[in-house]
Tab-separated table of C-alpha atoms in Angstrom:
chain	number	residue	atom	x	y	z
A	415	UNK	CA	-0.954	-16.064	5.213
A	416	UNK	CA	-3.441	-18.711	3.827
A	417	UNK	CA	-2.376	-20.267	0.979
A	418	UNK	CA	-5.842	-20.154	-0.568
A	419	UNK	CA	-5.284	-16.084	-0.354
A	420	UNK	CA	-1.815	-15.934	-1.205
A	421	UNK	CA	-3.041	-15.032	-5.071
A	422	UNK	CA	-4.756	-11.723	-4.032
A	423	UNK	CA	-1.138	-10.337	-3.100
A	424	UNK	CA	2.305	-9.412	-4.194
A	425	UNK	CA	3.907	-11.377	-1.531
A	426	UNK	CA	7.214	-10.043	-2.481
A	427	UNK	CA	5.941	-6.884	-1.234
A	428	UNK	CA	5.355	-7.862	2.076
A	429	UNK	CA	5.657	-7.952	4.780
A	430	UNK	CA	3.553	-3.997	4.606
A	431	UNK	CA	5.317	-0.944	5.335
A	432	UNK	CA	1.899	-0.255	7.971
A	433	UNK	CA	3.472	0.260	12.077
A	434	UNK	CA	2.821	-2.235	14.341
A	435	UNK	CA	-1.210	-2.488	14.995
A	436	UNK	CA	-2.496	-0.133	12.293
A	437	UNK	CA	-5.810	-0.940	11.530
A	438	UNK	CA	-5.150	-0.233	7.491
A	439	UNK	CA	-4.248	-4.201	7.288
A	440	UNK	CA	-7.470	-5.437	8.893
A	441	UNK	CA	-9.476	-3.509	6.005
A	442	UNK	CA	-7.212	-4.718	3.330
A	443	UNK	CA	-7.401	-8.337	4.479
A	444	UNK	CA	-11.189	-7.658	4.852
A	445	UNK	CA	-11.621	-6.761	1.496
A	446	UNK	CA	-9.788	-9.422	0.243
A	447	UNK	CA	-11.832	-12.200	1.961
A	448	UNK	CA	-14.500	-10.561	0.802
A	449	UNK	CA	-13.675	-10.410	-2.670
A	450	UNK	CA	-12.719	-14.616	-2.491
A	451	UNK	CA	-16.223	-14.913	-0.599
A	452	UNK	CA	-17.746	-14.109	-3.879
A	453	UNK	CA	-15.509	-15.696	-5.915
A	454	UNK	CA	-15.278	-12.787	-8.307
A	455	UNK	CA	-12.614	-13.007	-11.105
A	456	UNK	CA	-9.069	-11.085	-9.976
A	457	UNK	CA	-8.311	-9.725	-13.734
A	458	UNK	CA	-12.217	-8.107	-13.749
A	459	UNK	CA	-11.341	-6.212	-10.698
A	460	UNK	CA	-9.297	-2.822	-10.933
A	461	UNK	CA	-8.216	-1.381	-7.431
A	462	UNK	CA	-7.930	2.214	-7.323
A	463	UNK	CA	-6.048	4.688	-4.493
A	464	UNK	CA	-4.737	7.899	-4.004
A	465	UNK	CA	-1.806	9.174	-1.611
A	466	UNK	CA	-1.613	9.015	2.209
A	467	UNK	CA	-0.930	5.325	4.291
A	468	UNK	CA	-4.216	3.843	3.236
A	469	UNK	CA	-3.524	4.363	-0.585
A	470	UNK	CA	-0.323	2.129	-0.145
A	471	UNK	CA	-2.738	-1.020	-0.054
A	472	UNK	CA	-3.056	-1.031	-3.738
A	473	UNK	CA	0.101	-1.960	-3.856
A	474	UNK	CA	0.222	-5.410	-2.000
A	475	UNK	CA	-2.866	-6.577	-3.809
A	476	UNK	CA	-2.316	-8.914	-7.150
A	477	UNK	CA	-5.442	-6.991	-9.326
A	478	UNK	CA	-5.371	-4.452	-11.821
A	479	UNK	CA	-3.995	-1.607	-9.653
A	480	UNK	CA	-3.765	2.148	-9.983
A	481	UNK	CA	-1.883	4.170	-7.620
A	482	UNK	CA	-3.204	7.730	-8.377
A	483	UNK	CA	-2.328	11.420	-7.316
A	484	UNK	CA	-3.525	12.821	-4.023
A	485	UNK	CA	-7.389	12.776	-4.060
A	486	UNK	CA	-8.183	12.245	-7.578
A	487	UNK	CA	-8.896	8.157	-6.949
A	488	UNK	CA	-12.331	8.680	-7.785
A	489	UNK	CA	-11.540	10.523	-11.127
A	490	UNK	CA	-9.333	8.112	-12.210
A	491	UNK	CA	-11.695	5.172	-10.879
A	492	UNK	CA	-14.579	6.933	-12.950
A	493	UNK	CA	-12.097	7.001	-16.295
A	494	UNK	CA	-11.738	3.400	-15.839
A	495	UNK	CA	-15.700	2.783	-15.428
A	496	UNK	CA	-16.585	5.053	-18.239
A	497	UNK	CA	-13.577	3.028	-20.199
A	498	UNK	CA	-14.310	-0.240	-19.310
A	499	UNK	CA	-17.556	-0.955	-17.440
A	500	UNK	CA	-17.451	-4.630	-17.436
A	501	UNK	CA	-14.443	-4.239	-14.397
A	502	UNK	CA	-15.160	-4.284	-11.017
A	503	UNK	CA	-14.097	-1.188	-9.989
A	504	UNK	CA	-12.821	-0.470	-6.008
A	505	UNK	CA	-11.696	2.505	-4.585
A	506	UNK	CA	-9.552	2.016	-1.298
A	507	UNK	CA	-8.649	5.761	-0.218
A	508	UNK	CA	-8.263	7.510	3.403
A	509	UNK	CA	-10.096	10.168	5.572
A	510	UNK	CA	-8.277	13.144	4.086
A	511	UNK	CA	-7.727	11.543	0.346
A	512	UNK	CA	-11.395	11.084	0.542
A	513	UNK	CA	-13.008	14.089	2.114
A	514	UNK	CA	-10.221	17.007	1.902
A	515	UNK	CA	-8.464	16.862	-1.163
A	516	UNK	CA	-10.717	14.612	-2.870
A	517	UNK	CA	-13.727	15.888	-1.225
A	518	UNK	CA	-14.825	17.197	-4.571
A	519	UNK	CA	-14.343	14.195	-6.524
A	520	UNK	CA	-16.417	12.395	-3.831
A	521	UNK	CA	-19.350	13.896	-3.753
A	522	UNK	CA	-19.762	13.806	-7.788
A	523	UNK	CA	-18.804	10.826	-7.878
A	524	UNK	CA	-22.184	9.975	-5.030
A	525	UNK	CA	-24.159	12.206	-7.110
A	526	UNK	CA	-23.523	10.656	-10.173
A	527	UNK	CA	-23.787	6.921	-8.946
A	528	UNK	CA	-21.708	5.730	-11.047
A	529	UNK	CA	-20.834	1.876	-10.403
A	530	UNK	CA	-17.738	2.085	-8.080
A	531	UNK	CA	-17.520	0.789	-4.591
A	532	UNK	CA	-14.986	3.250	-1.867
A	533	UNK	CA	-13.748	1.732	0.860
A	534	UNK	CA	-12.494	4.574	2.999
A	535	UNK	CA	-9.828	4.017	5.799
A	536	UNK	CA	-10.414	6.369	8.238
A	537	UNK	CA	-7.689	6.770	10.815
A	538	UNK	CA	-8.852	10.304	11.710
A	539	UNK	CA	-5.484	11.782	11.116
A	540	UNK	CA	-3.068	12.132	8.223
A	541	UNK	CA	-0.929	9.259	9.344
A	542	UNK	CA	1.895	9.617	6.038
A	543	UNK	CA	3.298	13.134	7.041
A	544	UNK	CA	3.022	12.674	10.414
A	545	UNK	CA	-0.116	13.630	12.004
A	546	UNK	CA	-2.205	16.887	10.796
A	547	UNK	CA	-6.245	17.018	11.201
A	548	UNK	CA	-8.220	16.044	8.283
A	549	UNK	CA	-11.966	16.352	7.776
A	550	UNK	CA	-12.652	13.607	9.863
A	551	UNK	CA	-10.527	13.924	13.336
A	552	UNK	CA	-13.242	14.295	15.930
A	553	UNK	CA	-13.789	17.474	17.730
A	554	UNK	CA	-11.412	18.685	20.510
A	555	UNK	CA	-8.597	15.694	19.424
A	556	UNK	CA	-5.240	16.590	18.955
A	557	UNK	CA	-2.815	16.554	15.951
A	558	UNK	CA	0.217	17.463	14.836
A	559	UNK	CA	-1.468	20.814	13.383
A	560	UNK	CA	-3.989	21.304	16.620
A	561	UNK	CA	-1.749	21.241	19.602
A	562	UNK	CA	-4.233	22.955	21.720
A	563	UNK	CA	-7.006	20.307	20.615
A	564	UNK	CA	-8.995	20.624	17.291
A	565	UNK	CA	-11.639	23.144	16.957
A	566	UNK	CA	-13.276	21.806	13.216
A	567	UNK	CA	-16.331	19.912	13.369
A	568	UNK	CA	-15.663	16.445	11.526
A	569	UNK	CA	-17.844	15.086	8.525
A	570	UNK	CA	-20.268	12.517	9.039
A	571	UNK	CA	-19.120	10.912	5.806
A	572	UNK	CA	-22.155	8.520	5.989
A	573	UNK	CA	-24.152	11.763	6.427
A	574	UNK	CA	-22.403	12.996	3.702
A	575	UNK	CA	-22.098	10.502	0.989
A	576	UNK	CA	-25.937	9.826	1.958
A	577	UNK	CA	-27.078	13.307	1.181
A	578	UNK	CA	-24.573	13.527	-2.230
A	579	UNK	CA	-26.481	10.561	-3.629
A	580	UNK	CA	-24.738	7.513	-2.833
A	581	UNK	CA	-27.499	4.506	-3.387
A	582	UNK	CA	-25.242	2.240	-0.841
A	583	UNK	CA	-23.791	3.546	2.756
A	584	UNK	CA	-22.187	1.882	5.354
A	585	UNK	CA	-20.059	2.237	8.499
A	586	UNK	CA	-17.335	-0.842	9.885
A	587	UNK	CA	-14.548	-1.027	12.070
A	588	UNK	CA	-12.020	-2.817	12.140
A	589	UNK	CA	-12.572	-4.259	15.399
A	590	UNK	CA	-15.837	-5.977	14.254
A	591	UNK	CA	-14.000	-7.765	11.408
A	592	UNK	CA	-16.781	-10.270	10.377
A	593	UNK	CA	-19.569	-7.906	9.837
A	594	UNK	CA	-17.013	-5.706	8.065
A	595	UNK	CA	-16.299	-8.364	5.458
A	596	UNK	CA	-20.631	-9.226	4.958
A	597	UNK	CA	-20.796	-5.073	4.471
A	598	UNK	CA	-17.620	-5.030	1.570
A	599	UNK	CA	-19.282	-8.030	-0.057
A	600	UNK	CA	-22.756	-6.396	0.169
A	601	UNK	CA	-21.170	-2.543	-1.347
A	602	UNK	CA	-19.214	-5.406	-4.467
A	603	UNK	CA	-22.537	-6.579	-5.416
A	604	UNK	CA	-24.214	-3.092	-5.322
A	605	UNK	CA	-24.872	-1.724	-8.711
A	606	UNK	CA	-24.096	1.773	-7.882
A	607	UNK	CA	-21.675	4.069	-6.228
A	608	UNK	CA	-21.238	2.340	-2.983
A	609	UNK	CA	-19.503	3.802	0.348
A	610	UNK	CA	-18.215	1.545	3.504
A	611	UNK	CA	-16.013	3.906	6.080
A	612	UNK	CA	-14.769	1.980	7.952
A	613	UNK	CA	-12.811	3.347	11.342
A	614	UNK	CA	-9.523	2.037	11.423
A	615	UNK	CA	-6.761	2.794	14.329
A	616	UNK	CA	-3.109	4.903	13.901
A	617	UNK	CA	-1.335	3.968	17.070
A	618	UNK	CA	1.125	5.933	15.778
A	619	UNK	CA	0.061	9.279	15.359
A	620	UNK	CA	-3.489	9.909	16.342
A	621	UNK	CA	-3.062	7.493	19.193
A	622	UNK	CA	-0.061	9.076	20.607
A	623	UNK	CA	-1.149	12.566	19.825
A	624	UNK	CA	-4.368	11.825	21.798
A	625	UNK	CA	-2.602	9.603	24.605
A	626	UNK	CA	-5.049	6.713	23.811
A	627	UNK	CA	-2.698	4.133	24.657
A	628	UNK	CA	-1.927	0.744	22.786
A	629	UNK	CA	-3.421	-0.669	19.107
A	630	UNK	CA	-5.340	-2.974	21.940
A	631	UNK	CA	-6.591	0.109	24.045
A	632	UNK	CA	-7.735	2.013	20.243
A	633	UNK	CA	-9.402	-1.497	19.960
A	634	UNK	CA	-11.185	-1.430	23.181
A	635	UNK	CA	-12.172	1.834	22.385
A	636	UNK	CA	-13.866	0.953	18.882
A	637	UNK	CA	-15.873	-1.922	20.594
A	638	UNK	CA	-16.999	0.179	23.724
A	639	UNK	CA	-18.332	2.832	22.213
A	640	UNK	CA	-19.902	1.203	18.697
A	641	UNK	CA	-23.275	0.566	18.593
A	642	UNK	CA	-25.220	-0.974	15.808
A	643	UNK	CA	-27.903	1.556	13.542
A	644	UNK	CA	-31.195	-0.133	15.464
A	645	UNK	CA	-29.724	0.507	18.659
A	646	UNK	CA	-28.475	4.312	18.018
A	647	UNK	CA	-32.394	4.787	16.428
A	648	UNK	CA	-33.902	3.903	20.007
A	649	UNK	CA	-31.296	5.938	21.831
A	650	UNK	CA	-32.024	9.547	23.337
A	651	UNK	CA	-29.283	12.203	22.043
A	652	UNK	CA	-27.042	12.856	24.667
A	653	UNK	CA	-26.374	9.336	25.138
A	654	UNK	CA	-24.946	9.597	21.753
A	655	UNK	CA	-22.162	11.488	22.097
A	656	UNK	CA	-18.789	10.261	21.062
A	657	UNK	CA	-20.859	6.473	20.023
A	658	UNK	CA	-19.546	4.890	16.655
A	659	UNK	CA	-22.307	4.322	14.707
A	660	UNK	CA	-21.851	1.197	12.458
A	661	UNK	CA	-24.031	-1.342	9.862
A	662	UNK	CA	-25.653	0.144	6.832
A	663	UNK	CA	-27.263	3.165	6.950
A	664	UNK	CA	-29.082	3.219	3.286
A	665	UNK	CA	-29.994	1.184	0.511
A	666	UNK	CA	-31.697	2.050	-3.157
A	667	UNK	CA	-31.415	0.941	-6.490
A	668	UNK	CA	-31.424	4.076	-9.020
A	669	UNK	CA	-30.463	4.788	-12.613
A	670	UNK	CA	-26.498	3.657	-12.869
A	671	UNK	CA	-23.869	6.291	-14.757
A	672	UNK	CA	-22.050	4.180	-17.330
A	673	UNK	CA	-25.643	2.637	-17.819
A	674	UNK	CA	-27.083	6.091	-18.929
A	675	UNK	CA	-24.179	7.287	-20.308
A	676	UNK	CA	-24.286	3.932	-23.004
A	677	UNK	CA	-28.061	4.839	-23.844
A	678	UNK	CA	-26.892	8.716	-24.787
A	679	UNK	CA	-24.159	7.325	-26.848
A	680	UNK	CA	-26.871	5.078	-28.494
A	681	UNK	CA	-29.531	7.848	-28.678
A	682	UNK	CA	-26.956	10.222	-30.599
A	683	UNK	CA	-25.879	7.135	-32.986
A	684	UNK	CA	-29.660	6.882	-33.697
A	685	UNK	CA	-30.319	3.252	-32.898
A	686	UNK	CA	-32.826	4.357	-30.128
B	1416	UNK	CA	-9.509	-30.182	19.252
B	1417	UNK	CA	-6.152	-31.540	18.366
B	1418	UNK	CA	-6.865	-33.359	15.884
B	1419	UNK	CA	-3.962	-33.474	12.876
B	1420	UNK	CA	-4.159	-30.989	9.994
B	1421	UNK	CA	-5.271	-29.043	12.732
B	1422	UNK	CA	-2.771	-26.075	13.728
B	1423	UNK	CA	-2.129	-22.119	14.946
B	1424	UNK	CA	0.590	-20.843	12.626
B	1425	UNK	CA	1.865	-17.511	13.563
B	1426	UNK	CA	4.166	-15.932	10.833
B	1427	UNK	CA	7.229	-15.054	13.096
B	1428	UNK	CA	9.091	-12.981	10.354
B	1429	UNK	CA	5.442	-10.754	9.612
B	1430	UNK	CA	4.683	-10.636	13.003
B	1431	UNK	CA	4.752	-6.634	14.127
B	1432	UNK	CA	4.081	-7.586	18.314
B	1433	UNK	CA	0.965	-5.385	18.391
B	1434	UNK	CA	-1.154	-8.003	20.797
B	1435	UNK	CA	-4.400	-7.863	19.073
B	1436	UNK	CA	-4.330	-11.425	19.029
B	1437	UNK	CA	-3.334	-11.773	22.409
B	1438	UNK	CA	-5.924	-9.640	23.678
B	1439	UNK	CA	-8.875	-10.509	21.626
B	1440	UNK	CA	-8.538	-14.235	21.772
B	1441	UNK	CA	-12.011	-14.950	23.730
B	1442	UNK	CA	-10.607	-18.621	24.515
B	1443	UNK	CA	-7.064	-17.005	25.806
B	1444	UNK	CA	-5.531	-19.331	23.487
B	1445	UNK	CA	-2.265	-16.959	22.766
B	1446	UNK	CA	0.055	-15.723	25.578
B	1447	UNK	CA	2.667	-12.671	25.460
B	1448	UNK	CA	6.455	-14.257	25.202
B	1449	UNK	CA	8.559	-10.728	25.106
B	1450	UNK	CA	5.185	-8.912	23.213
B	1451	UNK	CA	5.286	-11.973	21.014
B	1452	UNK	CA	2.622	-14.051	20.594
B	1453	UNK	CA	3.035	-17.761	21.075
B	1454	UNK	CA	0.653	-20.513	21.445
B	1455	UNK	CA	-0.220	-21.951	25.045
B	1456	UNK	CA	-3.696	-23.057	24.883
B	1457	UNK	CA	-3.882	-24.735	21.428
B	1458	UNK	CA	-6.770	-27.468	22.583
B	1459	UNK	CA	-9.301	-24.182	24.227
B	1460	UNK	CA	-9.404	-23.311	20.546
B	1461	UNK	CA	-12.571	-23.242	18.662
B	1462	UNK	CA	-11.454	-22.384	15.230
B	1463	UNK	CA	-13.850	-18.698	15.068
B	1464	UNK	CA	-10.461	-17.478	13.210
B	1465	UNK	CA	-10.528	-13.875	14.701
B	1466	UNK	CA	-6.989	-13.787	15.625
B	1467	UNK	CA	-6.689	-14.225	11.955
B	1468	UNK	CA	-8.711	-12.072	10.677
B	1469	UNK	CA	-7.914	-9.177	12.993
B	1470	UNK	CA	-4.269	-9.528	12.040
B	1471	UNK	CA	-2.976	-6.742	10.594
B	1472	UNK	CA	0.092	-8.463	9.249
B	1473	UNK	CA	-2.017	-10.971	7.811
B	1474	UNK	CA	0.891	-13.492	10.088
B	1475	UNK	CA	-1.650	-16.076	11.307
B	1476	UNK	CA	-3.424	-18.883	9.999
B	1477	UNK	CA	-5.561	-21.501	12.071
B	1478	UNK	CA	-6.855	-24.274	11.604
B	1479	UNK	CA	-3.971	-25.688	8.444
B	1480	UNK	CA	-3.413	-24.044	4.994
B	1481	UNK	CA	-5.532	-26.490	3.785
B	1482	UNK	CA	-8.686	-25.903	5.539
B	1483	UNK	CA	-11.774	-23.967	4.070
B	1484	UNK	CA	-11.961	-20.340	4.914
B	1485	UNK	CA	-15.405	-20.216	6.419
């Protein structure tokens, strides 16, 4: 590791307890070069998970850390806004933390737009306990729990977290590292509940399950069939199927939670 | 490019043998030594830091610890 990043982790924890090529390292590296790119101060940032292999990163990062219960990273994340809003609060959680369990907690938390940025690791399978569907495994895949093939449409979580009222949305992979790390630092300095899925690889399960070869075949895969928002707006429909739409989908500034919550406390002290 | 200060570390002991960096090199600077990486092409290098950045294991640094990230 760079020594200039070695303070952003609990080395002793390391090496990870992540297999061999999951993507879940990529996004936690990415979001620690982009928290050094802006030179924000480690002891104002609190990092926030729940349960399932993404929620382990937490745990090999030197911030404030929280390792929560299974899908409630957003409830505790919004205690410690509400608590302390001068932290820099980050949510690192995965597909079904995020949009099965937590699915709840996710879209209040959107709706609300209260100041927290979620980076979501989406594998497309519960990687953890082996390989079930979540939310978010495509179509027709298999798992663990669909042996003949999967037959629940997945979430759109861009979609999703667009239309819950999320004021910043955005899609990476972890194949397109670099523009991953310029859309993390762009959802830090967001004032507002800010989303970034990013698509991430489990060699393991999903890629065994769904005979999709090597971590450098899922990577192949992520780079063949991603294309950027500008090109998918120019494309005709069927050419869309089974694309990877990534960059950043929506931007708006509007009225932040702890912000408003501040001027009811001072309304109801009287000092309006 | 080799110039001193100048060097591909690969972390042998965090190394997991997935070949991203083998594979996504686009100057082919890494070859596969029993699914490990190892250097072969140090000089075709041009510093863009993928390898490193795509590493999962966070096992590779180029260019010197004390270079600047950029």
């Amino acid at each position: 590791m760079r020594k200039s990043l070695e303070k952003y982790y609990r080395i002793d924890k390391l090496p990870h307890i992540w297999c061999p090529g999951c993507g879940h390292g990529i996004i936690t590296g990415a979001v620690v070069r982009a928290i050094d790119n802006l030179k924000l101060d480690k002891d104002k940032i609190c990092i926030v998970s729940g349960i399932g292999c993404s929620s382990r990163a937490p745990g090999y990062l030197n911030f404030n850390t929280l390792h929560t219960t299974h899908g409630r990273a957003l409830a505790f994340a919004t205690g410690i806004k509400l608590a302390r809003p001068d932290l820099k609060v980050i949510v690192l959680t995965g597909d079904g933390d995020c949009t099965a369990i937590g699915g709840n907690h996710f879209i209040h938390a959107c709706r609300r737009n209260i100041d927290i940025t979620t980076v979501v690791f989406n594998n497309s399978i519960y990687g953890m306990t082996s390989g079930q569907y979540s939310p978010m495994t495509p179509l027709g895949a298999y798992a663990t729990t669909a042996p003949y093939g999967n037959i629940d449409r997945n979430f759109d979580l861009c979609k999703l977290a667009q239309a819950s009222g999320a004021t910043y949305v955005a899609r990476g992979t972890v194949y397109h590292v670099p523009q991953l790390i310029k859309i993390i630092e762009k959802a830090l300095q967001h004032k507002g509940f800010s989303v970034v899925e990013t698509l991430s690889i489990c060699p393991t399960y999903f890629g065994r399950k769904n005979k999709l070869g090597s971590p450098v075949k899922m990577m192949e895969m992520l780079r063949d069939n991603s294309i950027t928002v500008k090109a998918a707006e120019k494309m005709p429909r069927e050419e869309m199927v089974n694309k990877i739409v990534i960059g950043e989908f929506f931007e708006e500034n509007a009225p932040e939670y702890t912000e408003e919550y501040m001027k009811i406390i001072q309304r109801a002290q009287g000092e309006e | 490019m080799s110039e001193k200060n100048f060097e591909i570390k690969i972390n042998e002991k965090a190394c997991k043998r997935c070949g991203i960096c083998i594979a996504f090199c686009p100057k082919k600077v890494f070859s596969s030594e029993n699914d490990k990486p190892v250097v072969v092409n140090p000089d075709a290098c041009t510093k863009c830091k993928l390898c490193e950045i795509r590493c999962p294991d966070f096992a590779i640094v180029v260019g010197g610890d004390d270079d600047d990230d950029k």
